Amino acid sequence: MAGFGFTEEQEMFRETVQRFARREIAPGAKERAKKAERPLELIKKAADQGLVGLAVPQKFGGSEADWVTVGIAVEEMSKADFGLGMLPVLPGLFSILLTRYCSEEMQQRYLPAMARGECSGCFAITEADCGSDVAAIRTKAVRDGDHYIINGEKTGVSGGMDAHIAVAPIKTNPQAGAKGISMFVLPLDLPGVSRSRIPDMGFNQISRGTLFLDNVRLPVEYRISEEGKGFYLIMGQFEVLRVFLSIAALGLAQASLTEAIEYAKIRKAFDRPIVQFEGVSFKIAEHATWIEAARLLCYRTLYLADQGLEHNKESAMCKWFCPVVAVNAIHDSLLIHGHVGYSEEHPVEQRLRDAIGFEMADGTANIMKIIISRQLVGREFLPSNR
Ligand SMILES: Cc1cc2nc3c(=O)[nH]c(=O)nc-3n(C[C@H](O)[C@H](O)[C@H](O)COP(=O)(O)OP(=O)(O)OC[C@H]3O[C@@H](n4cnc5c(N)ncnc54)[C@H](O)[C@@H]3O)c2cc1C
């Protein structure tokens, strides 16, 4: 970000995405959240605009955009409907994993379809007995000739109900802790895979689910890490994903604050627009400042990622800070709307429920603080040496 801003091209891209999001995505967002279905037609439209394949390599039909540009798309789309806001992200992350670790044939099988929005992926890491402590997973893969037989359960998976493939860490050596984890691509139409929806308070558009894996036979070529080297591979993917989740949360916050400002100008109490009360306008000023500070942290972190620079601590800072900023901003935006904001008919209450999900998805605030402090004070000063 030369001169602490976006390039002219990126500013123009933001305007284009903004127009598309306002015209196509914002209408019907509330209804879609209630239906909790993947809006295939809308995804197709977004893909036609190049938004789904934004970070996919050109040779697979994408436009190979940098992460800052992807962040702009996530921010603008999330303002309209965060359920679609993350569309550009997973195809980009899957591209990195598949182009680094999979055969050309596998890349061709999935990546062009992902860029077209016809194939969706998910990360299936969490299990019923462990979320934060990934090394403790129990799902097992046992080698049987040129296949693995997989048994276990993954839960809490965003997109789990409709994704076509999952990237999943699975134990190939249950005795070896983190060093016994290998990484797999798991097609979710294989015999032995079944799913069950989680009835969430928010995140409905993302259709979280549990994946049951019962004697799933997976060809060896779907193992994408060396045996026992999967833990660090998945951890690497999270760094940039965390920034996008953070930006999506800020998109929800900004949309809510913008609506609160408009409402506060027209709503009158005690014979004047409520925005004239400093109890209201100072809240607006405070949240606008928090959101702006959080955005800058996110874009700087994406800039570091684009430059190939270390950004582990920064991405954890984003993922801790932004959901808190978002929840607080949305909460106050709801209160500025008075009883109207509390109604199911208003988008702000939905956004509050969604934003709370961001406080946990992809690692809780406590886990993010462990990552930050590990880097600042050194691993040897943490309570656990894992
Ligand atoms: C909206 C949403 C989307 C999600 N999407 C996905 C997904 O796509 N794929 C997927 O695999 N998972 C997903 N998850 C699961 C998510 O990654 C986990 O919820 C998260 O990692 C926490 O794990 P847990 O829920 O098992 O909590 P636990 O690990 O049981 O933790 C419970 C509490 O204890 C605290 N805690 C745990 N260990 C420590 C520690 N060492 N120090 C301090 N505090 C600690 C945590 O901060 C938390 O508050 C999603 C969750 C949500 C809510």
Tab-separated table of C-alpha atoms and ligand atoms in Angstrom:
chain	number	residue	atom	x	y	z
A	1	MET	CA	0.000	0.000	0.000
A	2	ALA	CA	2.270	2.722	-1.246
A	3	GLY	CA	1.415	5.967	0.520
A	4	PHE	CA	-0.939	4.102	2.869
A	5	GLY	CA	-3.723	3.768	0.389
A	6	PHE	CA	-5.064	1.618	-2.392
A	7	THR	CA	-3.961	1.847	-5.985
A	8	GLU	CA	-6.218	3.565	-8.496
A	9	GLU	CA	-7.018	0.161	-9.945
A	10	GLN	CA	-8.033	-1.151	-6.534
A	11	GLU	CA	-10.236	1.899	-5.879
A	12	MET	CA	-11.986	1.318	-9.207
A	13	PHE	CA	-12.374	-2.357	-8.360
A	14	ARG	CA	-13.972	-1.384	-5.018
A	15	GLU	CA	-16.536	0.777	-6.817
A	16	THR	CA	-17.375	-2.039	-9.230
A	17	VAL	CA	-17.838	-4.562	-6.422
A	18	GLN	CA	-19.843	-2.033	-4.416
A	19	ARG	CA	-22.246	-1.499	-7.326
A	20	PHE	CA	-22.636	-5.233	-7.879
A	21	ALA	CA	-23.142	-5.887	-4.149
A	22	ARG	CA	-25.754	-3.156	-3.772
A	23	ARG	CA	-27.631	-4.181	-6.910
A	24	GLU	CA	-27.475	-7.969	-6.709
A	25	ILE	CA	-26.466	-9.092	-3.229
A	26	ALA	CA	-28.086	-6.708	-0.738
A	27	PRO	CA	-31.680	-7.319	-1.859
A	28	GLY	CA	-32.931	-10.523	-0.277
A	29	ALA	CA	-29.997	-10.938	2.156
A	30	LYS	CA	-32.342	-11.197	5.120
A	31	GLU	CA	-34.542	-13.825	3.463
A	32	ARG	CA	-31.520	-15.847	2.379
A	33	ALA	CA	-30.233	-15.907	5.960
A	34	LYS	CA	-33.555	-17.371	7.080
A	35	LYS	CA	-33.643	-19.991	4.324
A	36	ALA	CA	-30.062	-21.055	4.971
A	37	GLU	CA	-29.590	-22.313	1.430
A	38	ARG	CA	-26.649	-21.790	-0.875
A	39	PRO	CA	-27.921	-19.175	-3.407
A	40	LEU	CA	-26.589	-20.869	-6.531
A	41	GLU	CA	-27.932	-18.316	-9.013
A	42	LEU	CA	-26.359	-15.430	-7.149
A	43	ILE	CA	-23.074	-17.297	-6.819
A	44	LYS	CA	-23.134	-17.829	-10.580
A	45	LYS	CA	-23.631	-14.064	-11.073
A	46	ALA	CA	-20.736	-13.311	-8.721
A	47	ALA	CA	-18.589	-15.850	-10.574
A	48	ASP	CA	-19.499	-14.226	-13.907
A	49	GLN	CA	-18.188	-10.953	-12.448
A	50	GLY	CA	-14.917	-12.731	-11.662
A	51	LEU	CA	-15.457	-12.430	-7.931
A	52	VAL	CA	-15.398	-16.109	-7.017
A	53	GLY	CA	-12.231	-16.924	-8.910
A	54	LEU	CA	-10.538	-13.676	-7.921
A	55	ALA	CA	-7.531	-15.350	-6.281
A	56	VAL	CA	-7.481	-18.461	-8.481
A	57	PRO	CA	-4.584	-18.708	-10.975
A	58	GLN	CA	-5.405	-17.512	-14.482
A	59	LYS	CA	-4.718	-20.903	-16.021
A	60	PHE	CA	-7.738	-22.238	-14.082
A	61	GLY	CA	-10.021	-19.376	-15.115
A	62	GLY	CA	-9.305	-17.009	-12.231
A	63	SER	CA	-7.693	-13.585	-12.182
A	64	GLU	CA	-4.846	-14.241	-9.738
A	65	ALA	CA	-5.517	-11.077	-7.746
A	66	ASP	CA	-3.383	-10.081	-4.773
A	67	TRP	CA	-4.761	-10.510	-1.237
A	68	VAL	CA	-5.414	-6.783	-0.726
A	69	THR	CA	-7.710	-6.847	-3.759
A	70	VAL	CA	-9.444	-9.965	-2.440
A	71	GLY	CA	-9.885	-8.108	0.871
A	72	ILE	CA	-11.664	-5.274	-0.936
A	73	ALA	CA	-14.106	-7.760	-2.479
A	74	VAL	CA	-14.704	-9.468	0.877
A	75	GLU	CA	-15.336	-6.133	2.583
A	76	GLU	CA	-17.775	-4.794	0.014
A	77	MET	CA	-19.658	-8.064	-0.445
A	78	SER	CA	-19.898	-8.630	3.320
A	79	LYS	CA	-21.486	-5.216	3.788
A	80	ALA	CA	-24.313	-6.487	1.591
A	81	ASP	CA	-24.453	-10.098	2.825
A	82	PHE	CA	-21.572	-11.728	4.630
A	83	GLY	CA	-22.875	-15.138	3.535
A	84	LEU	CA	-21.577	-14.251	0.090
A	85	GLY	CA	-18.748	-12.075	1.312
A	86	MET	CA	-16.349	-14.951	1.783
A	87	LEU	CA	-16.970	-16.345	-1.721
A	88	PRO	CA	-13.632	-15.156	-3.171
A	89	VAL	CA	-11.570	-16.573	-0.312
A	90	LEU	CA	-11.816	-20.364	-0.268
A	91	PRO	CA	-11.157	-20.892	-3.996
A	92	GLY	CA	-7.992	-18.834	-3.499
A	93	LEU	CA	-6.836	-20.850	-0.515
A	94	PHE	CA	-7.682	-24.139	-2.204
A	95	SER	CA	-5.671	-22.976	-5.207
A	96	ILE	CA	-2.613	-22.530	-3.018
A	97	LEU	CA	-2.990	-25.935	-1.442
A	98	LEU	CA	-3.822	-27.808	-4.629
A	99	THR	CA	-1.207	-26.177	-6.832
A	100	ARG	CA	1.474	-26.777	-4.188
A	101	TYR	CA	0.628	-30.264	-3.133
A	102	CYS	CA	-1.617	-32.012	-5.715
A	103	SER	CA	-1.274	-33.536	-9.151
A	104	GLU	CA	-2.078	-31.485	-12.254
A	105	GLU	CA	-5.033	-33.798	-12.820
A	106	MET	CA	-6.489	-32.999	-9.379
A	107	GLN	CA	-5.911	-29.275	-9.877
A	108	GLN	CA	-7.805	-29.437	-13.180
A	109	ARG	CA	-10.609	-31.442	-11.576
A	110	TYR	CA	-11.390	-28.865	-8.904
A	111	LEU	CA	-9.938	-25.414	-9.530
A	112	PRO	CA	-11.726	-24.360	-12.755
A	113	ALA	CA	-15.037	-25.484	-11.237
A	114	MET	CA	-14.228	-23.519	-8.075
A	115	ALA	CA	-13.487	-20.375	-10.096
A	116	ARG	CA	-16.878	-20.791	-11.817
A	117	GLY	CA	-18.611	-21.140	-8.430
A	118	GLU	CA	-19.728	-24.668	-9.270
A	119	CYS	CA	-17.563	-26.458	-6.720
A	120	SER	CA	-17.197	-25.319	-3.140
A	121	GLY	CA	-14.735	-26.316	-0.476
A	122	CYS	CA	-14.561	-26.221	3.294
A	123	PHE	CA	-11.985	-26.671	6.030
A	124	ALA	CA	-12.966	-29.550	8.308
A	125	ILE	CA	-10.723	-29.353	11.344
A	126	THR	CA	-12.800	-29.142	14.515
A	127	GLU	CA	-14.032	-32.325	16.167
A	128	ALA	CA	-16.581	-32.911	18.897
A	129	ASP	CA	-13.882	-33.258	21.567
A	130	CYS	CA	-11.468	-30.612	20.398
A	131	GLY	CA	-11.484	-27.274	18.640
A	132	SER	CA	-8.710	-25.042	19.932
A	133	ASP	CA	-6.395	-27.984	20.516
A	134	VAL	CA	-6.109	-29.215	16.931
A	135	ALA	CA	-3.300	-31.627	17.783
A	136	ALA	CA	-5.797	-33.642	19.844
A	137	ILE	CA	-8.001	-34.641	16.884
A	138	ARG	CA	-9.076	-38.276	16.786
A	139	THR	CA	-10.307	-38.880	13.232
A	140	LYS	CA	-8.068	-41.637	11.899
A	141	ALA	CA	-6.806	-42.706	8.487
A	142	VAL	CA	-5.447	-46.238	8.263
A	143	ARG	CA	-3.449	-47.226	5.176
A	144	ASP	CA	-4.915	-50.094	3.133
A	145	GLY	CA	-2.839	-50.603	-0.024
A	146	ASP	CA	-3.274	-47.555	-2.257
A	147	HIS	CA	-6.153	-46.232	-0.127
A	148	TYR	CA	-6.750	-44.899	3.352
A	149	ILE	CA	-9.762	-45.990	5.407
A	150	ILE	CA	-11.037	-42.980	7.326
A	151	ASN	CA	-13.212	-43.024	10.417
A	152	GLY	CA	-14.264	-40.167	12.650
A	153	GLU	CA	-16.276	-36.984	12.770
A	154	LYS	CA	-15.616	-33.347	11.921
A	155	THR	CA	-17.936	-30.711	13.275
A	156	GLY	CA	-18.660	-26.989	13.225
A	157	VAL	CA	-17.619	-26.879	9.579
A	158	SER	CA	-18.682	-23.698	7.733
A	159	GLY	CA	-20.172	-24.692	4.397
A	160	GLY	CA	-20.128	-28.282	5.590
A	161	MET	CA	-23.691	-28.929	4.439
A	162	ASP	CA	-23.117	-28.078	0.795
A	163	ALA	CA	-19.370	-28.171	0.121
A	164	HIS	CA	-18.108	-30.599	-2.519
A	165	ILE	CA	-14.670	-31.110	-1.015
A	166	ALA	CA	-13.054	-30.610	2.359
A	167	VAL	CA	-9.484	-30.096	3.395
A	168	ALA	CA	-9.124	-32.045	6.622
A	169	PRO	CA	-6.323	-32.855	9.052
A	170	ILE	CA	-6.548	-36.510	10.030
A	171	LYS	CA	-4.382	-38.666	12.273
A	172	THR	CA	-2.283	-41.208	10.402
A	173	ASN	CA	-0.345	-41.933	13.595
A	174	PRO	CA	-2.632	-41.450	16.610
A	175	GLN	CA	0.233	-41.889	19.090
A	176	ALA	CA	2.293	-38.999	17.711
A	177	GLY	CA	0.214	-35.897	18.653
A	178	ALA	CA	0.683	-33.013	16.190
A	179	LYS	CA	3.370	-35.028	14.405
A	180	GLY	CA	0.831	-37.779	13.662
A	181	ILE	CA	-1.421	-35.497	11.604
A	182	SER	CA	-1.557	-35.677	7.804
A	183	MET	CA	-3.577	-33.418	5.542
A	184	PHE	CA	-6.166	-34.734	3.103
A	185	VAL	CA	-8.488	-33.455	0.422
A	186	LEU	CA	-11.751	-35.254	0.987
A	187	PRO	CA	-14.414	-35.385	-1.746
A	188	LEU	CA	-17.671	-35.263	0.175
A	189	ASP	CA	-19.615	-37.474	-2.225
A	190	LEU	CA	-17.623	-40.571	-1.273
A	191	PRO	CA	-19.532	-43.522	0.197
A	192	GLY	CA	-19.401	-43.368	3.981
A	193	VAL	CA	-19.697	-39.556	4.236
A	194	SER	CA	-22.898	-38.214	5.772
A	195	ARG	CA	-23.783	-34.779	7.121
A	196	SER	CA	-25.965	-33.090	9.657
A	197	ARG	CA	-26.802	-29.388	9.922
A	198	ILE	CA	-25.992	-27.447	13.093
A	199	PRO	CA	-28.918	-25.195	14.078
A	200	ASP	CA	-26.904	-22.026	14.710
A	201	MET	CA	-27.973	-18.663	16.155
A	202	GLY	CA	-26.238	-16.957	13.192
A	203	PHE	CA	-24.017	-17.848	10.240
A	204	ASN	CA	-27.050	-19.556	8.659
A	205	GLN	CA	-26.011	-18.590	5.142
A	206	ILE	CA	-22.807	-20.528	5.696
A	207	SER	CA	-24.672	-23.719	6.681
A	208	ARG	CA	-22.395	-25.181	9.322
A	209	GLY	CA	-22.492	-28.893	9.594
A	210	THR	CA	-21.054	-32.055	11.068
A	211	LEU	CA	-19.406	-34.528	8.710
A	212	PHE	CA	-19.562	-38.185	9.702
A	213	LEU	CA	-16.842	-40.330	8.172
A	214	ASP	CA	-17.637	-44.016	8.325
A	215	ASN	CA	-15.095	-46.310	6.653
A	216	VAL	CA	-14.487	-43.787	3.882
A	217	ARG	CA	-12.067	-45.230	1.296
A	218	LEU	CA	-9.836	-42.459	0.009
A	219	PRO	CA	-7.135	-42.976	-2.636
A	220	VAL	CA	-3.638	-42.170	-1.373
A	221	GLU	CA	-3.224	-39.355	-3.914
A	222	TYR	CA	-5.710	-37.310	-1.830
A	223	ARG	CA	-3.175	-37.021	0.998
A	224	ILE	CA	-1.698	-33.603	0.326
A	225	SER	CA	1.016	-33.468	2.975
A	226	GLU	CA	3.727	-35.932	3.785
A	227	GLU	CA	2.581	-38.330	6.481
A	228	GLY	CA	2.847	-36.565	9.839
A	229	LYS	CA	3.481	-33.125	8.302
A	230	GLY	CA	-0.142	-31.943	8.011
A	231	PHE	CA	-0.387	-29.860	11.167
A	232	TYR	CA	1.909	-27.079	10.042
A	233	LEU	CA	0.458	-27.077	6.556
A	234	ILE	CA	-3.054	-26.283	7.836
A	235	MET	CA	-1.786	-23.724	10.349
A	236	GLY	CA	-0.134	-21.819	7.487
A	237	GLN	CA	-3.457	-21.514	5.640
A	238	PHE	CA	-5.150	-19.931	8.613
A	239	GLU	CA	-3.032	-16.829	8.693
A	240	VAL	CA	-4.571	-15.168	5.676
A	241	LEU	CA	-8.026	-16.737	6.185
A	242	ARG	CA	-8.158	-15.068	9.592
A	243	VAL	CA	-7.707	-11.653	8.025
A	244	PHE	CA	-10.589	-12.233	5.605
A	245	LEU	CA	-12.889	-13.357	8.410
A	246	SER	CA	-11.894	-10.179	10.231
A	247	ILE	CA	-12.656	-7.998	7.221
A	248	ALA	CA	-16.020	-9.729	6.741
A	249	ALA	CA	-16.880	-8.959	10.386
A	250	LEU	CA	-15.944	-5.315	9.800
A	251	GLY	CA	-18.168	-5.281	6.703
A	252	LEU	CA	-21.119	-6.226	8.906
A	253	ALA	CA	-20.122	-3.528	11.387
A	254	GLN	CA	-19.759	-0.793	8.781
A	255	ALA	CA	-23.113	-1.634	7.185
A	256	SER	CA	-24.794	-1.469	10.600
A	257	LEU	CA	-23.127	1.796	11.553
A	258	THR	CA	-24.047	3.402	8.210
A	259	GLU	CA	-27.684	2.430	8.780
A	260	ALA	CA	-27.537	3.730	12.363
A	261	ILE	CA	-26.243	7.119	11.144
A	262	GLU	CA	-29.049	7.406	8.598
A	263	TYR	CA	-31.648	6.385	11.165
A	264	ALA	CA	-30.290	8.772	13.808
A	265	LYS	CA	-30.686	11.676	11.385
A	266	ILE	CA	-34.379	11.042	10.804
A	267	ARG	CA	-35.536	9.625	14.132
A	268	LYS	CA	-36.698	12.383	16.477
A	269	ALA	CA	-36.904	12.383	20.255
A	270	PHE	CA	-37.461	15.409	22.478
A	271	ASP	CA	-38.192	17.456	19.333
A	272	ARG	CA	-34.878	16.876	17.607
A	273	PRO	CA	-33.087	14.231	15.546
A	274	ILE	CA	-31.461	11.818	17.992
A	275	VAL	CA	-28.111	12.288	16.217
A	276	GLN	CA	-27.955	15.718	17.874
A	277	PHE	CA	-27.563	14.040	21.258
A	278	GLU	CA	-23.921	13.461	21.990
A	279	GLY	CA	-24.867	10.189	23.654
A	280	VAL	CA	-25.681	9.052	20.111
A	281	SER	CA	-23.198	10.950	17.924
A	282	PHE	CA	-20.221	10.146	20.174
A	283	LYS	CA	-21.053	6.433	19.923
A	284	ILE	CA	-21.036	6.819	16.141
A	285	ALA	CA	-17.690	8.643	16.255
A	286	GLU	CA	-16.163	6.008	18.526
A	287	HIS	CA	-17.248	3.027	16.437
A	288	ALA	CA	-16.238	4.674	13.171
A	289	THR	CA	-12.754	5.118	14.683
A	290	TRP	CA	-12.513	1.537	15.956
A	291	ILE	CA	-13.637	0.175	12.577
A	292	GLU	CA	-11.163	2.316	10.676
A	293	ALA	CA	-8.292	1.270	12.948
A	294	ALA	CA	-9.254	-2.377	12.561
A	295	ARG	CA	-9.517	-2.073	8.753
A	296	LEU	CA	-6.033	-0.583	8.564
A	297	LEU	CA	-4.660	-3.479	10.597
A	298	CYS	CA	-6.315	-5.945	8.219
A	299	TYR	CA	-5.134	-4.322	5.006
A	300	ARG	CA	-1.623	-3.925	6.365
A	301	THR	CA	-1.603	-7.629	7.215
A	302	LEU	CA	-2.791	-8.522	3.714
A	303	TYR	CA	-0.096	-6.252	2.320
A	304	LEU	CA	2.508	-8.170	4.338
A	305	ALA	CA	1.069	-11.434	2.984
A	306	ASP	CA	1.244	-10.088	-0.583
A	307	GLN	CA	4.897	-9.187	-0.068
A	308	GLY	CA	5.626	-12.682	1.247
A	309	LEU	CA	6.491	-11.181	4.654
A	310	GLU	CA	5.827	-12.725	8.072
A	311	HIS	CA	2.267	-11.954	9.256
A	312	ASN	CA	1.437	-14.643	11.788
A	313	LYS	CA	1.180	-12.247	14.744
A	314	GLU	CA	-0.643	-9.599	12.705
A	315	SER	CA	-3.282	-12.015	11.414
A	316	ALA	CA	-3.938	-13.176	14.984
A	317	MET	CA	-4.239	-9.518	16.037
A	318	CYS	CA	-6.849	-8.997	13.295
A	319	LYS	CA	-8.790	-12.103	14.248
A	320	TRP	CA	-8.905	-11.161	17.925
A	321	PHE	CA	-9.547	-7.437	17.502
A	322	CYS	CA	-11.936	-7.128	14.550
A	323	PRO	CA	-14.773	-9.395	15.741
A	324	VAL	CA	-14.784	-7.522	19.078
A	325	VAL	CA	-14.875	-4.170	17.271
A	326	ALA	CA	-17.654	-5.529	15.049
A	327	VAL	CA	-19.812	-6.952	17.831
A	328	ASN	CA	-19.564	-3.704	19.825
A	329	ALA	CA	-20.334	-1.517	16.797
A	330	ILE	CA	-23.297	-3.643	15.744
A	331	HIS	CA	-24.622	-3.803	19.298
A	332	ASP	CA	-24.605	0.000	19.600
A	333	SER	CA	-26.017	0.387	16.081
A	334	LEU	CA	-28.887	-1.834	17.165
A	335	LEU	CA	-29.441	0.277	20.283
A	336	ILE	CA	-29.424	3.485	18.229
A	337	HIS	CA	-32.328	1.972	16.255
A	338	GLY	CA	-34.268	1.507	19.506
A	339	HIS	CA	-36.900	-1.229	19.531
A	340	VAL	CA	-36.939	-1.290	15.712
A	341	GLY	CA	-33.415	-2.720	15.697
A	342	TYR	CA	-34.435	-5.542	18.000
A	343	SER	CA	-37.002	-6.797	15.518
A	344	GLU	CA	-36.308	-9.805	13.322
A	345	GLU	CA	-37.368	-7.636	10.415
A	346	HIS	CA	-34.291	-5.429	10.759
A	347	PRO	CA	-30.947	-6.639	9.362
A	348	VAL	CA	-28.957	-5.369	12.338
A	349	GLU	CA	-30.115	-8.103	14.738
A	350	GLN	CA	-29.041	-10.766	12.235
A	351	ARG	CA	-25.651	-9.109	11.890
A	352	LEU	CA	-25.159	-9.146	15.646
A	353	ARG	CA	-25.780	-12.901	15.724
A	354	ASP	CA	-23.453	-13.423	12.761
A	355	ALA	CA	-20.689	-11.258	14.206
A	356	ILE	CA	-20.578	-13.306	17.422
A	357	GLY	CA	-19.759	-16.326	15.224
A	358	PHE	CA	-16.631	-14.533	14.030
A	359	GLU	CA	-15.404	-14.423	17.626
A	360	MET	CA	-14.996	-18.213	17.472
A	361	ALA	CA	-14.651	-19.239	13.828
A	362	ASP	CA	-11.084	-20.148	12.977
A	363	GLY	CA	-9.845	-19.747	16.542
A	364	THR	CA	-11.127	-17.894	19.586
A	365	ALA	CA	-9.802	-14.616	21.004
A	366	ASN	CA	-7.841	-16.496	23.667
A	367	ILE	CA	-6.096	-18.632	21.080
A	368	MET	CA	-5.270	-15.527	19.043
A	369	LYS	CA	-3.776	-13.905	22.138
A	370	ILE	CA	-1.649	-17.010	22.696
A	371	ILE	CA	-0.292	-16.642	19.149
A	372	ILE	CA	0.414	-12.926	19.625
A	373	SER	CA	2.066	-13.311	23.009
A	374	ARG	CA	4.043	-16.378	21.860
A	375	GLN	CA	5.684	-14.160	19.308
A	376	LEU	CA	6.167	-11.196	21.626
A	377	VAL	CA	7.417	-12.905	24.761
A	378	GLY	CA	8.704	-16.207	23.398
A	379	ARG	CA	7.227	-19.690	23.444
A	380	GLU	CA	9.166	-20.626	26.604
A	381	PHE	CA	7.168	-18.152	28.715
A	382	LEU	CA	3.757	-19.572	27.834
A	383	PRO	CA	1.932	-21.829	30.307
A	384	SER	CA	1.840	-24.692	27.797
A	385	ASN	CA	4.766	-25.576	25.536
A	386	ARG	CA	2.589	-27.115	22.786
B	1	LIG	C1	-19.407	-19.537	13.259
B	1	LIG	C2	-18.390	-20.617	13.350
B	1	LIG	C3	-17.793	-21.106	12.204
B	1	LIG	C4	-16.867	-22.155	12.283
B	1	LIG	N1	-16.333	-22.678	11.138
B	1	LIG	C5	-15.483	-23.740	11.229
B	1	LIG	C6	-14.964	-24.362	10.045
B	1	LIG	O1	-15.227	-23.936	8.910
B	1	LIG	N2	-14.171	-25.451	10.169
B	1	LIG	C7	-13.849	-25.966	11.391
B	1	LIG	O2	-13.129	-26.953	11.444
B	1	LIG	N3	-14.302	-25.388	12.539
B	1	LIG	C8	-15.117	-24.304	12.476
B	1	LIG	N4	-15.607	-23.722	13.629
B	1	LIG	C9	-15.186	-24.223	14.903
B	1	LIG	C10	-14.151	-23.289	15.553
B	1	LIG	O3	-12.917	-23.373	14.867
B	1	LIG	C11	-14.031	-23.676	17.032
B	1	LIG	O4	-15.267	-23.364	17.641
B	1	LIG	C12	-12.914	-22.952	17.728
B	1	LIG	O5	-11.660	-23.342	17.233
B	1	LIG	C13	-12.963	-23.225	19.236
B	1	LIG	O6	-13.046	-24.604	19.492
B	1	LIG	P1	-14.197	-25.147	20.446
B	1	LIG	O7	-15.481	-24.571	20.027
B	1	LIG	O8	-14.067	-26.628	20.491
B	1	LIG	O9	-13.858	-24.554	21.858
B	1	LIG	P2	-12.799	-25.114	22.896
B	1	LIG	O10	-11.499	-25.373	22.251
B	1	LIG	O11	-13.433	-26.202	23.659
B	1	LIG	O12	-12.668	-23.851	23.836
B	1	LIG	C14	-13.725	-23.442	24.711
B	1	LIG	C15	-13.303	-22.165	25.407
B	1	LIG	O13	-12.068	-22.360	26.105
B	1	LIG	C16	-11.110	-21.421	25.684
B	1	LIG	N5	-9.775	-22.043	25.623
B	1	LIG	C17	-9.438	-23.228	25.058
B	1	LIG	N6	-8.108	-23.449	25.181
B	1	LIG	C18	-7.600	-22.348	25.794
B	1	LIG	C19	-6.296	-21.949	26.186
B	1	LIG	N7	-5.208	-22.704	25.954
B	1	LIG	N8	-6.140	-20.764	26.808
B	1	LIG	C20	-7.207	-19.957	27.051
B	1	LIG	N9	-8.473	-20.277	26.692
B	1	LIG	C21	-8.663	-21.455	26.074
B	1	LIG	C22	-11.556	-20.962	24.289
B	1	LIG	O14	-11.076	-19.676	24.003
B	1	LIG	C23	-13.070	-21.018	24.411
B	1	LIG	O15	-13.550	-19.832	24.953
B	1	LIG	C24	-16.521	-22.680	13.550
B	1	LIG	C25	-17.111	-22.153	14.725
B	1	LIG	C26	-18.032	-21.140	14.619
B	1	LIG	C27	-18.677	-20.622	15.886
